[in-house]
Amino acid sequence: MATIRLTMAQALLRFLDNQYLWFDGEETKFVEGVFGIFGHGCVVGIGEALADENNKLPFYQAKNEQGAVHAATAFAKEHNRRKIMAVTSSIGPGALNMVVGAGTATANHIPVLLLPGDVFACRQPDPVLQQIEIPTDYSNTANDAFRSVSRYWDRVNRPEQLMSAMLNAMRVLTDPAETGAVTIALPQDVQGMAYDYPAEFFAKRVHYVERRIPTQFQLDRLAKLIAKAEKPLVICGGGVRYSEAGDALAAFCERYAIPFGETQAGKGTVLWDNPYNLSGIGTTGSQAANRLAKQSDLIIGIGTRFGDFTTCSKWLFQNPACEFVSINVAPFDAYKLNSLPIVADAKLTLESLVSLPQLAGYKSRWGKTIETERTLWNEEVDRLYQEVVPSSLSQVRVLGELNDRLLPPSAIVVSGSGSIPSDMQRVWRTRVRGTYHMEYAFSCMGYEVAAALGTKIAHPQQEVVTIIGDGAYTMLHTELLTSIQEGRKIIVVVLDNAGFHCIDNLQNSQGIVHYGNEWRRREDETGRLTGAPLSVDYALNAQSWGAVGLRADTIEELEQAVKQALQEKVSTLIHCHVAPKSMTKGYESWWRVGTAEVSNNPKVVEAWTELQSEIAKTRQF
């Protein structure tokens, strides 16, 4: 057998460079590059291999390891999981910085390959710099923290173990039902060890992603449920996007007059003005979707995880006769809410249902209700888009101006945490498919700027705009510098309400006093964070990174700032002060939280009592 002598790290990169993915007859290169920050645990191993002039995988120098993973996650999401990036780091703190990113990718079912450095496999120099020693289990290192947030985890303690590890990594990364973060821990001495690898390990390998065809028995069961339903409702999840089933969903809903609500991951798969699109559903959903969900006698979940925000903590479905069916390639998700599981591809299933003889002539009995509720909701969104608050801008008004007038319809908008996703799920009108990018399964603060970078790398010809609160921006924005370094222009709109006001809203809604969520100085008299407000200049912060910094505190200034930002050639930040509490409110929704059962505050006790009455209305599983 022919062999090639390479270090483990060199073999790893050569293997990754020859992985391809086949989907619907199209073959694409699967691994497009490597993000990372070099440290002593990777720079002389995988770093040497990346620096070699024969290496074809581009290296992107991140500024924070968590940000690197977020950028890679966004890149894969924008390619509908058919292209990925790897991410490498040093051992210890560098590796642990990636754990949050791993959780974000896994929660969202997005493939990302993590290659953290690890301690010495030989143990001769132990304990090495940044090594954590566990006296009861010496094999346990910092990288074991990835186990709970990875879909596949492995450690390569010998160079020949790389072969089985990477085949398993590819198995998971390319599986729509299993995909998420894959972590392959790389001991720093093993990275540099040489081995005579079989040449066939480096041959071009094509991973075939084939649609799971629904069986006739599955279709018969579906048809039986739909045919007896008077008021069915579809929940459009991210699986509709990844299956590229938007047209199939629109055709299905039109054929049978069935409305649908969108999850954050499914939003924009069918455009906002489709006559059956009720906008977002659930805790951060629209009045239209939530009203119909309460009446529905059949919920058809398609590619959704049925998260608590989508189902209002299983409170939303008030009709006692309501049944559930879940179309999903992941059996784990298909069984949720005691659904009839249809483990099959969304697009093929919807296309089969449209032409199913058992449903010939079927129409739902929603009648004019769909159109009436859509009209009412559109009027409410129009009102919010014109909302005026004293002495400042409304957060929803800013979103409306960006959506309705200022941004081109083809601009990709990115967000992921705070109150902005709530507002956007409700009121953002997606006019071009694939331009709404929201991370909400993990709702990871700090995802936004790094994700905008990953999105821009995926779509260099489109404007990419991240809309972010000041709280999330302060947590992680350093990939703004990477965007300057790479010449990948992004636009960052910081909506500044001086604190974590999304959580302040939750805090106060449960009777708790406003505390610890606003940007305030500590008072000498009380020792509490209730002093004078802090003032931060985010435009000046962006300028320090080499970006353009703009300020907009009126509609006229916002219009001018966006016009300039669109004309700029480098990344641009717009700092926009918005009034606290100027976000959307709940529209006939609910969310279960862990309110205190006993408290010195009577308002908290009252909130706990109200909580019990709402819990009584929920489904238990």
XYZ file of C-alpha atoms in Angstrom:
621
model
C 0.000 0.000 0.000
C 1.328 3.439 -0.953
C 1.987 5.717 2.020
C 2.772 9.384 2.591
C 4.849 10.425 5.581
C 3.361 13.494 7.235
C 2.919 14.939 10.670
C -0.514 14.410 12.147
C -1.347 18.111 11.640
C -0.175 18.067 8.019
C -2.243 14.946 7.373
C -5.264 16.573 8.978
C -5.178 19.573 6.636
C -4.567 17.454 3.556
C -7.541 15.286 4.490
C -9.816 18.288 5.091
C -8.846 19.827 1.776
C -10.148 16.779 -0.094
C -13.634 16.528 1.419
C -16.627 17.215 -0.818
C -20.369 17.159 -0.319
C -23.032 16.049 -2.802
C -26.602 17.304 -2.531
C -29.329 17.233 -5.183
C -26.786 16.474 -7.901
C -24.444 19.335 -7.001
C -20.968 18.635 -5.668
C -19.204 21.308 -3.586
C -16.009 21.568 -1.618
C -16.952 21.013 2.029
C -14.175 22.621 4.115
C -13.434 26.180 3.021
C -10.861 27.342 5.551
C -9.657 27.535 9.133
C -10.343 30.234 11.719
C -8.154 30.430 14.760
C -5.725 32.073 17.125
C -2.264 30.560 17.419
C -0.918 29.731 20.853
C 1.834 27.470 22.127
C -0.575 24.507 21.999
C -1.128 24.714 18.254
C 1.269 27.142 16.547
C 4.139 24.673 16.058
C 1.816 21.801 15.115
C -1.259 22.669 13.100
C 0.187 26.194 12.796
C 3.215 24.842 10.947
C 0.953 22.926 8.581
C -1.213 25.984 7.920
C 1.862 28.138 7.251
C 3.244 25.724 4.664
C 3.092 27.222 1.173
C 1.530 24.010 -0.151
C -1.456 24.303 2.203
C -4.538 25.353 0.230
C -6.898 26.059 3.135
C -6.979 29.783 3.945
C -6.355 30.778 7.547
C -8.460 33.538 9.126
C -6.829 35.173 12.137
C -9.585 35.674 14.710
C -9.350 38.039 17.686
C -11.357 35.900 20.115
C -11.772 32.139 19.988
C -15.486 32.290 20.727
C -15.888 34.830 17.947
C -14.022 32.513 15.586
C -16.528 29.719 16.224
C -19.461 32.108 15.758
C -18.038 33.271 12.432
C -17.591 29.668 11.297
C -21.123 28.826 12.442
C -22.633 31.730 10.522
C -20.630 30.772 7.431
C -22.024 27.223 7.534
C -25.571 28.465 8.183
C -25.383 30.764 5.165
C -24.390 27.801 3.023
C -27.305 25.751 4.362
C -24.794 23.484 6.134
C -23.119 22.390 2.893
C -19.840 24.215 3.478
C -17.998 24.586 6.768
C -14.987 26.149 8.446
C -12.682 24.532 10.986
C -11.530 26.449 14.076
C -8.282 25.885 15.954
C -6.925 27.205 19.228
C -4.272 26.688 21.861
C -4.896 24.643 25.009
C -6.513 25.838 28.218
C -8.178 29.267 28.028
C -8.014 29.406 24.243
C -9.816 26.108 23.952
C -12.339 26.908 26.668
C -13.211 30.164 24.912
C -14.598 27.985 22.124
C -17.003 26.054 24.352
C -19.720 28.715 24.138
C -19.376 28.729 20.363
C -19.639 24.944 20.321
C -22.858 25.104 22.313
C -24.234 27.703 19.918
C -23.486 25.558 16.869
C -24.858 22.375 18.420
C -28.062 23.984 19.692
C -28.694 25.297 16.174
C -27.751 22.044 14.386
C -24.983 23.855 12.463
C -21.779 21.966 11.538
C -18.473 23.372 12.767
C -15.213 21.482 13.266
C -13.261 22.431 16.393
C -9.582 21.567 16.665
C -8.384 22.697 20.101
C -4.815 22.049 21.171
C -4.425 19.744 24.158
C -1.831 18.753 26.773
C 1.090 16.460 25.950
C 0.018 12.880 25.299
C 3.433 11.663 26.472
C 3.010 13.550 29.800
C 6.809 14.040 30.106
C 6.701 17.841 30.698
C 3.510 17.841 32.782
C 2.070 20.025 34.086
C 2.528 22.293 31.080
C 1.518 25.919 30.787
C -2.299 26.261 30.817
C -2.838 22.615 31.797
C -5.605 21.807 34.250
C -4.821 18.813 36.452
C -7.673 16.766 37.903
C -6.197 14.643 40.732
C -8.904 11.983 40.453
C -8.708 11.618 36.651
C -5.449 12.581 34.997
C -6.827 11.915 31.515
C -9.380 14.696 32.006
C -8.251 18.000 30.436
C -9.901 21.331 29.684
C -11.077 19.892 26.379
C -13.345 17.422 28.147
C -15.588 20.448 28.705
C -16.542 20.147 25.027
C -18.172 16.755 25.534
C -21.527 18.175 26.640
C -21.752 20.654 23.759
C -20.433 18.505 20.901
C -22.272 16.094 18.656
C -19.056 14.094 18.353
C -15.941 14.300 20.546
C -12.576 12.613 20.205
C -8.954 13.000 21.267
C -6.109 11.941 18.966
C -3.474 10.486 21.297
C -1.525 8.767 18.519
C -1.035 10.050 14.950
C -2.690 7.003 13.391
C -5.859 7.636 15.402
C -6.460 10.666 13.169
C -7.919 8.454 10.438
C -10.813 6.981 12.395
C -11.375 10.278 14.225
C -11.779 12.271 11.011
C -14.028 9.720 9.324
C -16.334 9.916 12.331
C -16.094 13.702 12.303
C -17.207 13.811 8.665
C -19.993 11.330 9.382
C -21.523 13.705 11.910
C -20.747 17.002 10.186
C -22.504 15.904 6.991
C -25.535 14.273 8.634
C -28.540 16.677 8.696
C -30.052 14.828 11.657
C -26.898 14.658 13.792
C -24.858 17.696 12.821
C -23.514 20.311 15.217
C -20.137 21.003 16.771
C -17.540 18.268 16.310
C -14.509 18.500 18.594
C -11.239 16.703 17.879
C -8.759 17.456 20.671
C -5.155 17.558 19.431
C -2.393 16.959 22.014
C 0.377 19.370 21.122
C 3.151 16.777 20.881
C 1.039 14.468 18.702
C 0.367 17.303 16.256
C 4.040 17.218 15.290
C 4.484 13.424 15.213
C 5.065 11.848 11.797
C 3.350 8.737 10.491
C 3.220 6.839 7.207
C -0.404 7.458 6.283
C -2.054 5.367 3.560
C -2.316 7.497 0.415
C -5.979 6.531 0.018
C -6.767 8.471 3.208
C -6.083 11.660 1.222
C -8.032 10.747 -1.886
C -11.002 12.894 -2.806
C -13.914 11.805 -0.667
C -17.515 12.725 -1.530
C -20.102 12.667 1.251
C -23.560 12.070 -0.176
C -26.387 13.872 1.578
C -29.485 12.178 0.244
C -33.001 13.263 1.034
C -34.933 10.858 3.225
C -37.976 9.871 1.185
C -41.279 9.640 3.074
C -42.864 6.222 2.876
C -46.401 5.703 1.636
C -47.394 4.633 5.136
C -46.095 7.932 6.528
C -47.988 9.904 3.888
C -51.166 7.938 4.581
C -50.905 8.737 8.297
C -50.327 12.409 7.523
C -53.237 12.550 5.117
C -55.564 11.003 7.679
C -54.664 13.634 10.254
C -54.951 16.549 7.848
C -58.196 15.366 6.293
C -60.038 15.368 9.618
C -58.559 18.690 10.788
C -60.725 21.776 10.537
C -58.126 24.324 11.584
C -54.605 23.036 10.933
C -51.568 25.285 11.404
C -47.994 24.789 10.197
C -44.922 25.814 12.192
C -42.110 26.562 9.735
C -38.750 25.752 11.368
C -35.144 25.888 10.272
C -35.423 22.462 8.677
C -37.546 24.043 5.945
C -34.653 26.349 5.122
C -31.995 23.618 5.138
C -34.188 21.345 3.024
C -34.734 24.265 0.606
C -38.447 23.613 0.962
C -39.745 27.176 0.870
C -41.535 26.816 -2.460
C -42.910 23.429 -1.436
C -44.288 24.876 1.795
C -45.918 27.786 -0.034
C -47.536 25.404 -2.512
C -48.774 23.101 0.266
C -50.316 25.956 2.247
C -51.958 27.429 -0.842
C -53.381 24.082 -1.984
C -55.048 23.343 1.350
C -55.551 26.897 2.709
C -53.353 26.219 5.750
C -51.631 29.161 7.474
C -48.162 29.012 8.981
C -46.129 30.724 11.668
C -42.355 31.097 11.528
C -39.663 30.211 14.057
C -36.531 32.343 14.148
C -34.634 29.761 12.074
C -37.498 29.326 9.610
C -38.308 33.003 9.130
C -37.829 34.282 5.603
C -37.975 30.853 3.964
C -41.283 32.046 2.526
C -41.549 35.805 2.023
C -43.515 38.006 4.406
C -46.329 38.902 1.969
C -47.356 35.320 1.256
C -51.120 35.221 2.055
C -50.638 32.309 4.480
C -47.622 33.740 6.343
C -48.622 34.869 9.863
C -45.056 35.982 10.778
C -43.382 34.771 13.971
C -45.048 32.350 16.349
C -44.745 31.882 20.099
C -43.371 33.994 22.918
C -41.806 36.416 20.445
C -44.457 35.832 17.826
C -47.181 37.866 16.176
C -50.716 38.398 17.321
C -51.983 36.661 14.170
C -49.958 33.452 14.585
C -50.624 33.173 18.311
C -54.364 33.705 17.973
C -54.682 30.990 15.363
C -52.401 28.617 17.268
C -54.758 28.773 20.253
C -57.672 27.649 18.063
C -55.867 25.073 15.953
C -56.855 21.410 16.111
C -53.721 20.193 14.283
C -50.187 21.555 14.574
C -47.899 20.473 11.747
C -44.316 21.127 12.843
C -41.855 21.093 9.948
C -38.161 21.130 10.769
C -38.667 22.644 14.212
C -37.229 21.765 17.622
C -40.447 22.954 19.341
C -38.412 25.169 21.684
C -40.129 26.950 24.548
C -40.205 30.281 22.708
C -41.945 28.617 19.757
C -44.564 26.852 21.904
C -44.848 29.454 24.706
C -43.530 26.777 27.057
C -46.226 24.378 25.698
C -48.916 26.900 26.722
C -49.853 28.211 23.280
C -52.015 25.345 22.069
C -55.217 25.903 24.027
C -57.586 23.724 21.994
C -57.984 20.507 24.055
C -58.594 18.557 20.836
C -55.323 19.726 19.261
C -53.088 17.009 17.804
C -49.475 17.256 16.702
C -47.410 15.907 13.846
C -43.729 16.623 13.309
C -41.934 16.302 9.981
C -38.215 16.218 10.719
C -35.076 14.383 9.619
C -34.028 14.192 13.282
C -36.014 11.550 15.204
C -35.143 13.258 18.493
C -37.039 16.373 17.411
C -39.798 14.513 15.575
C -41.042 12.897 18.802
C -41.436 16.145 20.769
C -44.857 17.317 21.987
C -46.066 13.732 21.731
C -46.221 14.251 17.972
C -46.872 11.718 15.283
C -43.274 11.477 14.052
C -42.663 11.670 10.309
C -38.917 11.158 9.996
C -38.394 12.334 6.445
C -37.154 15.208 4.299
C -39.337 18.329 4.502
C -39.295 19.176 0.806
C -40.081 15.679 -0.437
C -42.832 15.251 2.146
C -44.527 18.554 1.289
C -44.291 17.887 -2.439
C -45.876 14.468 -1.934
C -48.701 15.908 0.176
C -49.643 18.447 -2.490
C -50.472 15.687 -4.964
C -51.831 13.104 -2.527
C -55.152 11.610 -3.762
C -56.469 11.253 -0.189
C -56.426 15.056 0.161
C -58.043 15.878 -3.152
C -60.544 18.685 -2.615
C -59.495 19.315 0.987
C -59.473 22.889 2.318
C -59.121 24.045 5.883
C -62.076 25.765 7.529
C -60.203 28.863 8.576
C -62.104 30.797 5.925
C -61.583 34.572 6.142
C -59.856 34.295 9.529
C -56.391 34.063 7.968
C -56.831 37.191 5.868
C -58.490 39.106 8.717
C -55.737 38.343 11.222
C -53.011 39.095 8.668
C -54.599 42.461 7.951
C -54.821 43.322 11.636
C -51.227 42.314 12.179
C -49.938 44.277 9.183
C -51.747 47.348 10.485
C -50.076 46.849 13.861
C -46.637 46.515 12.260
C -47.272 49.673 10.224
C -48.145 51.466 13.467
C -44.993 50.215 15.181
C -42.900 51.323 12.203
C -44.138 54.882 12.799
C -43.943 54.830 16.589
C -42.743 58.040 18.223
C -41.351 58.270 21.766
C -40.385 61.475 23.594
C -36.805 62.768 23.215
C -35.411 59.643 21.584
C -35.954 56.961 18.967
C -38.091 53.887 19.403
C -36.213 50.628 18.889
C -39.039 49.265 16.755
C -39.121 52.488 14.730
C -35.434 52.093 13.907
C -36.058 48.525 12.752
C -38.964 49.743 10.638
C -36.890 52.455 8.989
C -34.107 49.980 8.225
C -36.541 47.382 6.886
C -38.973 49.610 5.015
C -36.806 52.366 3.559
C -33.106 52.397 4.238
C -31.587 48.972 3.580
C -31.696 47.257 0.187
C -34.050 44.231 0.251
C -31.101 41.974 -0.593
C -29.142 42.994 2.535
C -28.645 40.103 4.952
C -29.580 41.105 8.502
C -27.930 39.299 11.418
C -28.806 39.242 15.113
C -29.024 36.830 17.996
C -29.752 38.083 21.508
C -31.602 40.561 23.683
C -34.883 42.177 22.690
C -33.901 42.754 19.058
C -34.642 39.141 17.973
C -38.068 39.408 19.629
C -38.864 42.545 17.666
C -37.450 41.215 14.422
C -39.277 37.891 14.564
C -42.505 39.819 14.927
C -42.098 42.774 12.603
C -39.235 42.229 10.133
C -40.591 41.822 6.615
C -38.277 39.544 4.653
C -38.515 40.518 0.987
C -35.678 38.361 -0.394
C -35.313 34.740 0.635
C -32.303 33.927 2.781
C -31.716 37.460 4.063
C -32.829 36.879 7.673
C -30.068 35.356 9.827
C -30.989 34.873 13.464
C -29.325 32.688 16.097
C -31.920 32.003 18.769
C -31.604 28.375 19.796
C -28.755 29.402 22.134
C -29.481 33.149 22.046
C -25.783 33.763 22.515
C -24.888 37.337 23.378
C -21.869 38.325 21.290
C -22.789 36.154 18.304
C -23.794 39.108 16.168
C -20.614 40.857 14.983
C -18.642 37.637 14.481
C -21.597 36.086 12.654
C -21.782 39.092 10.362
C -18.149 38.461 9.430
C -18.840 34.780 8.685
C -21.892 35.770 6.662
C -19.887 38.294 4.657
C -17.226 35.693 3.866
C -20.036 33.444 2.616
C -21.660 36.236 0.561
C -19.032 38.840 -0.340
C -21.277 40.590 -2.895
C -24.174 41.288 -0.513
C -24.489 43.933 2.162
C -24.391 42.319 5.604
C -25.905 44.297 8.477
C -25.823 43.157 12.078
C -28.344 44.802 14.399
C -27.130 44.486 17.958
C -27.897 45.865 21.403
C -25.246 47.657 23.394
C -25.218 44.819 25.924
C -24.308 42.189 23.349
C -21.849 44.512 21.597
C -19.868 45.057 24.787
C -19.667 41.303 25.340
C -17.965 40.475 22.038
C -17.229 42.711 19.076
C -13.549 42.079 18.377
C -14.163 40.351 15.035
C -14.908 43.863 13.778
C -11.121 44.169 13.626
C -10.912 40.896 11.689
C -13.409 42.295 9.161
C -11.043 45.259 8.647
C -8.065 42.924 8.319
C -9.855 40.747 5.761
C -11.372 43.619 3.813
C -14.844 42.180 4.440
C -17.107 45.165 4.997
C -19.967 44.736 7.422
C -22.388 47.296 8.837
C -22.986 47.227 12.595
C -26.041 49.037 13.958
C -25.777 49.381 17.745
C -29.128 50.113 19.374
C -28.061 51.650 22.658
C -30.542 51.626 25.539
C -27.808 51.657 28.190
C -28.049 48.175 29.568
C -29.511 44.693 29.454
C -33.084 45.941 29.098
C -34.473 42.683 27.717
C -33.612 41.027 31.021
C -34.639 44.127 32.943
C -38.087 43.700 31.388
C -38.210 40.080 32.542
C -36.971 41.029 35.999
C -39.573 43.733 36.479
C -42.397 41.635 34.986
C -41.953 39.247 37.924
C -42.298 42.010 40.496
C -38.562 42.451 41.107
C -37.217 45.998 41.357
C -35.020 47.288 38.538
C -31.560 46.186 39.599
C -28.290 45.116 38.006
C -29.327 45.394 34.355
C -28.790 49.070 33.570
C -25.458 50.781 32.887
C -25.232 52.667 36.181
C -22.409 53.611 38.516
C -22.187 52.259 42.041
C -23.520 54.705 44.611
C -21.308 55.473 47.610
C -24.300 55.912 49.889
C -26.067 52.636 49.171
C -23.294 50.518 47.671
C -25.704 49.476 44.911
C -25.607 49.861 41.128
C -28.223 52.602 41.187
C -26.077 55.667 40.531
C -25.641 57.919 37.523
C -25.977 56.355 34.049
C -22.827 55.487 32.105
C -22.263 57.020 28.701
C -20.390 55.075 26.008
C -19.365 56.237 22.537
C -19.578 53.110 20.387
C -18.809 55.036 17.198
C -15.488 56.108 18.673
C -14.849 52.529 19.754
C -15.351 51.357 16.154
C -13.001 54.053 14.872
C -10.296 52.724 17.173
C -10.493 49.393 15.306
C -10.149 51.147 11.951
C -13.850 51.123 11.079
C -15.990 54.122 10.236
C -17.978 55.333 13.236
C -21.268 57.192 12.762
C -23.931 58.483 15.148
C -27.687 58.699 14.621
C -30.167 59.900 17.197
C -32.912 61.158 14.874
C -34.655 59.663 11.864
C -32.873 62.164 9.620
C -29.480 61.272 11.078
C -30.268 57.557 10.742
C -31.133 58.006 7.076
C -27.894 59.856 6.375
C -25.837 57.365 8.383
C -27.238 54.351 6.545
C -26.694 56.031 3.176
C -23.074 56.697 4.081
C -22.579 53.212 5.495
C -23.817 51.643 2.262
C -21.320 53.751 0.299
C -18.327 53.041 2.542
C -15.750 50.450 1.500
C -14.804 49.433 5.045
C -16.810 48.171 7.999
C -19.018 50.857 9.475
C -20.745 51.164 12.841
C -23.823 53.296 13.464
C -24.373 54.191 17.118
C -28.053 54.848 17.671
C -29.529 55.754 21.058
C -32.990 54.249 21.540
C -35.424 54.730 24.377
C -35.506 51.988 27.011
C -38.713 49.933 26.904
C -39.372 50.925 23.265
C -39.379 47.341 22.015
C -42.483 45.316 21.116
C -44.640 43.816 23.837
C -46.015 40.289 24.097
C -48.873 39.490 21.734
C -51.105 36.916 23.422
C -48.060 34.908 24.457
C -46.474 33.554 27.626
C -43.160 32.191 28.823
C -42.444 30.095 31.872
C -39.630 31.365 34.100
C -38.351 30.362 37.539
C -40.096 32.960 39.669
C -39.345 32.878 43.411
C -41.970 31.004 45.450
C -41.265 32.998 48.622
C -40.046 36.588 48.837
C -40.094 39.675 51.039
C -41.493 41.492 48.006
C -45.305 41.025 47.761
C -45.182 41.707 44.003
C -42.909 38.702 43.540
C -45.303 36.494 45.525
C -48.152 37.760 43.361
C -46.157 36.934 40.220
C -45.524 33.395 41.517
C -49.270 32.907 42.082
C -50.017 34.077 38.554
C -47.351 31.723 37.265
C -49.119 28.727 38.803
C -52.393 29.602 37.082
C -50.662 29.752 33.695
C -48.732 26.528 34.264
C -52.113 24.821 34.726
C -52.897 25.654 31.088
C -49.784 24.036 29.644
C -49.216 20.641 28.091
C -47.010 18.509 30.327
C -44.964 16.888 27.567
